[in-house]
XYZ file of C-alpha atoms in Angstrom:
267
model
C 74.419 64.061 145.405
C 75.932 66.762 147.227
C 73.537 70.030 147.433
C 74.631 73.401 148.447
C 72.575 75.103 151.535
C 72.631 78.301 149.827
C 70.035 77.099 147.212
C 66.857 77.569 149.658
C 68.138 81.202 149.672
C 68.426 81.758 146.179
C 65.104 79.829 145.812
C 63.508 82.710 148.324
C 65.825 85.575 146.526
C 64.092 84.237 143.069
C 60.568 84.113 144.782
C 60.928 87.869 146.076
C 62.221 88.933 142.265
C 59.055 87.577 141.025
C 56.409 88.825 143.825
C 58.082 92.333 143.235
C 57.310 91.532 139.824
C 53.798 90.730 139.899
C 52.373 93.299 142.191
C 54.508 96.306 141.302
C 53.697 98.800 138.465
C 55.809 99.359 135.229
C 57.613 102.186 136.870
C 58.749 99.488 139.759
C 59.302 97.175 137.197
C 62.141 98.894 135.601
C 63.620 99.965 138.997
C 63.485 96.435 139.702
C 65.340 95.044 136.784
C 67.987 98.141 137.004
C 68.898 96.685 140.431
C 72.110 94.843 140.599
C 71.483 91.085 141.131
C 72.827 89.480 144.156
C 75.807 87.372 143.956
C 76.859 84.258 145.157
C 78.928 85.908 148.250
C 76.239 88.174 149.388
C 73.606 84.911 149.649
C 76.705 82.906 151.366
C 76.944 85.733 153.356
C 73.881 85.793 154.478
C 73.336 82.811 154.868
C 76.122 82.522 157.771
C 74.683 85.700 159.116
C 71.640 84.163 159.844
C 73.406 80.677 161.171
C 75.221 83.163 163.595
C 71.980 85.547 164.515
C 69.626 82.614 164.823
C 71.806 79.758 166.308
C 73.109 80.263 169.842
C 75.320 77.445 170.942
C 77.612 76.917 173.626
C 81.221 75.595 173.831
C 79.437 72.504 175.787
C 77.448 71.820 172.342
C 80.591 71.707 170.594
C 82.509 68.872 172.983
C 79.445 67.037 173.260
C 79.572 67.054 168.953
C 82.778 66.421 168.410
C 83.299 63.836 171.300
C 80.263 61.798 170.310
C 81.693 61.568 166.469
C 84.173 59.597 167.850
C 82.142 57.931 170.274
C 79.699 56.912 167.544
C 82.541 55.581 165.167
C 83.754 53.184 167.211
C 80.235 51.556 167.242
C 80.633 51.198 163.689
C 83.970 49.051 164.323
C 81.643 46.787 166.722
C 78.707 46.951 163.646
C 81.599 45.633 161.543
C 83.126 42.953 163.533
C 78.950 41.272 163.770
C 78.760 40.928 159.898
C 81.720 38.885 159.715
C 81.549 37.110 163.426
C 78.014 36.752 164.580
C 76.571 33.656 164.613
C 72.841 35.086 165.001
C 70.921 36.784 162.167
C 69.117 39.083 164.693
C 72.662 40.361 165.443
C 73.784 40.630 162.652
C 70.123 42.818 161.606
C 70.981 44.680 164.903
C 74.355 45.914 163.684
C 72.907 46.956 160.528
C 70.509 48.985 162.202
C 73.460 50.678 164.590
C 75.158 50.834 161.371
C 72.602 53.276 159.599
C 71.725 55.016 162.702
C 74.965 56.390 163.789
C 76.051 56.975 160.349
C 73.213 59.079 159.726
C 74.146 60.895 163.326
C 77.575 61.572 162.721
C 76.707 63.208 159.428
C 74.104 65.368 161.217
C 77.174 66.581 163.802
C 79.179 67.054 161.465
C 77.371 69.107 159.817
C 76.319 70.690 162.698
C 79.965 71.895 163.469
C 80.352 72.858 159.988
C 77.894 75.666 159.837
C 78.879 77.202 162.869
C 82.753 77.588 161.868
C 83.944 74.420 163.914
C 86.575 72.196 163.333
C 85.076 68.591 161.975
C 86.299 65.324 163.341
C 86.825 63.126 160.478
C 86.803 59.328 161.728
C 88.379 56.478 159.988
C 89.064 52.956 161.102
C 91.020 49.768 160.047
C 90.401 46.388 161.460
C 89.864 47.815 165.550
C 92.041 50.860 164.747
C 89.627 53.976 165.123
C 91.358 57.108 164.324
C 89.935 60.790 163.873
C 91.739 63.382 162.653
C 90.442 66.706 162.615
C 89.144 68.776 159.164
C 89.826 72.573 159.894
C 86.799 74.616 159.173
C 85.726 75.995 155.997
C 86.522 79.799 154.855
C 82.864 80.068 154.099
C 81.846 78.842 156.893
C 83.644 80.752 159.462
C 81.930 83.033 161.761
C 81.477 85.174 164.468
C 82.106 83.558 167.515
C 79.714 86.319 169.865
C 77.276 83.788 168.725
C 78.524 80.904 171.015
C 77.732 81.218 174.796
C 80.846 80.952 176.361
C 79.118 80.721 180.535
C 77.862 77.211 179.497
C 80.789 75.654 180.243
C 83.611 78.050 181.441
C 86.060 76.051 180.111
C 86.068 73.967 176.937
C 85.271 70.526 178.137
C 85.708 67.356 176.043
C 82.444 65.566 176.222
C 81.551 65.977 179.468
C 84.937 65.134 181.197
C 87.719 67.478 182.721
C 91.130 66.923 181.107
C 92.892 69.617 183.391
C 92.456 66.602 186.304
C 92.679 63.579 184.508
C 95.931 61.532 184.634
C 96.637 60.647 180.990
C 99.299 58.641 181.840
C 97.096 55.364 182.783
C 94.782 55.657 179.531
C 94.562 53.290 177.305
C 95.715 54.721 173.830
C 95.353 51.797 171.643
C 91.957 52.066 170.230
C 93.002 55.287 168.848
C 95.769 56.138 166.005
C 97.963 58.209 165.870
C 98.023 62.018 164.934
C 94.029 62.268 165.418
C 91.960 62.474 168.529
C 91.836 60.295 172.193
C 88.366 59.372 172.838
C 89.344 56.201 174.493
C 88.818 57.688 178.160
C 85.046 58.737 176.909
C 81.930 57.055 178.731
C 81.598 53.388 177.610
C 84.456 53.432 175.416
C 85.679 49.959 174.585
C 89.293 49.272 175.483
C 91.618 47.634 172.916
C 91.725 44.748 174.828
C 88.014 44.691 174.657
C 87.876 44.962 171.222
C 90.380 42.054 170.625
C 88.636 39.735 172.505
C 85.721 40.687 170.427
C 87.203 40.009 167.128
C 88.591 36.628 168.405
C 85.334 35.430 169.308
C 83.232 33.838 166.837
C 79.951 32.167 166.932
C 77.516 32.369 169.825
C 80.415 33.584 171.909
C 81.003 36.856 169.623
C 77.133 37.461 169.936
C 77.336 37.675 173.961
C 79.815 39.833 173.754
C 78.870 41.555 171.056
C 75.951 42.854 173.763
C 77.668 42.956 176.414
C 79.447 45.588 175.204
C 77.764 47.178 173.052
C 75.166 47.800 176.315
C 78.138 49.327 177.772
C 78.681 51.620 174.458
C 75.706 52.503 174.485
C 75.262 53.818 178.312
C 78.016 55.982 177.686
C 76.501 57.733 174.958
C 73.378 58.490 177.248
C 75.863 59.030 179.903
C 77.404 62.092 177.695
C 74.337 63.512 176.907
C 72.891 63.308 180.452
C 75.827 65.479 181.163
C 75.240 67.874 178.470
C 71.773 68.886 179.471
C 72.991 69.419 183.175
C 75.402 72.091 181.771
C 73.959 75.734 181.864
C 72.986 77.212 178.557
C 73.868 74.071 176.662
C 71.581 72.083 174.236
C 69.358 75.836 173.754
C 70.177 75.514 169.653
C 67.470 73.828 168.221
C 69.156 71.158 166.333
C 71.924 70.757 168.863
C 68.805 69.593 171.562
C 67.052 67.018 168.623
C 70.038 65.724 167.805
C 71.319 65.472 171.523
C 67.382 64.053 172.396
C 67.390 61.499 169.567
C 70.289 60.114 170.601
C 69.213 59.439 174.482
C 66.187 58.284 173.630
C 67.439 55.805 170.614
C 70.108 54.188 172.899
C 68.298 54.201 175.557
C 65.575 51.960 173.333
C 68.754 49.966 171.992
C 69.870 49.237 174.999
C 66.631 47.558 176.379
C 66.125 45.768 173.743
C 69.838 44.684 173.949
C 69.217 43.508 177.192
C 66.413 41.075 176.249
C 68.246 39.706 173.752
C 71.658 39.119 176.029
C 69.162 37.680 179.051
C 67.451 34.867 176.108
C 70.852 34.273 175.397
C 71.984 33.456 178.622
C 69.133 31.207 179.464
């Protein structure tokens, strides 16, 4: 069930009505009920005032969040490919527990993004065909940009990597579709080459490979977000930094445990 994040405020708008209430005399009272209630766009608008007032993020935050959507999604493809390929039930509980995880993650970025006025990536996949398109941001939830810290990066950089020096012409487009975002040149981003030989592999082969490369996924992710705490003023928002934290430290704990598993599988 969706639930609106203005209801806290009318909860505390309520709570204020009543304290008034309670404490002031019959004179205050009657001043208090010949007030004009608040309506539903002065709470939204406060609401956003107070996202903007208390919430200083940098364009750095916003790459990192919208790169890592993508990043993340992909993962899901691999989570996918284990239920129906896997040989091992450990692998297949492993993908499950990606699965959740990042799920849970890209909701938190996107909403994120969406309460600061950003444009959402919206991810999608068929088969090994990952493609994220890009959900312009809500009326209500536009704001004022002096909020964002534009010295953290300088320049608006995609998830940690320069696109004014890249040459796009050797990338490898085919994990992504068409009309959405390129994350494909990303940190740890499978190739679709990779992913076909993953979905051709079955068995006790598909589970090797399934680490392999999901080891590799998974560095990238801690990779980006290495990168993000080295910018300047980037990660300062409090729930940019948790959610930029949790995911070091849960792939970085994924990816050990990874590791034993690959090395008993090897033996």
């Amino acid at each position: 069930m969706h639930h609106s994040p203005f209801r806290p405020l009318v909860g505390l708008l309520a709570l204020g009505f009543l304290a008034s209430g309670c404490s002031g005399s019959a004179p205050a009272l009657e001043t208090q009920r010949d007030a004009p209630e608040a309506s539903r766009s002065d709470i939204e608008s406060l609401y956003w005032q107070r996202i903007a007032e208390n919430k200083t993020y940098s364009e750095a935050d916003v790459a990192y969040m919208t790169g890592m959507i993508g990043h993340h999604a992909q993962a899901l493809i691999l989570a996918d490919m284990a239920y129906r390929n896997a040989a091992s039930g450990s692998i297949k509980t492993l993908a499950a527990r990606i699965e959740n995880a990042q799920k849970d993650e890209i909701e938190s970025m996107q909403r994120w993004l969406r309460d600061r006025g950003q444009p959402v990536p919206v991810p999608t996949f068929e088969g090994t065909l990952l493609t994220v398109t890009m959900e312009a941001p809500e009326a209500s939830g536009e704001m004022d940009h002096s909020a964002m810290d534009h010295q953290a990066s300088g320049e608006m950089e995609h998830s940690g990597m320069d696109h004014s020096t890249m040459d796009h012409s050797g990338m490898d487009h085919g994990a992504m579709g068409h009309g959405g975002m390129d994350h494909s040149g990303m940190p740890g981003m499978l190739s679709q080459a990779q992913l076909d030989e993953m979905n051709a592999a079955k068995g006790r082969a598909f589970d090797v490979l399934f680490l392999r490369y999901m080891i590799q996924h998974h560095a990238g992710a801690v990779t980006m977000t290495d990168d993000l705490f080295t910018k300047d003023g980037a990660a300062q928002d409090d729930t940019a930094f948790k959610i930029a934290s949790d995911i070091q430290v849960d792939q970085r704990t994924e990816i050990a445990r990874m590791q034993l598993m690959l090395d008993r599988l090897s033996d």
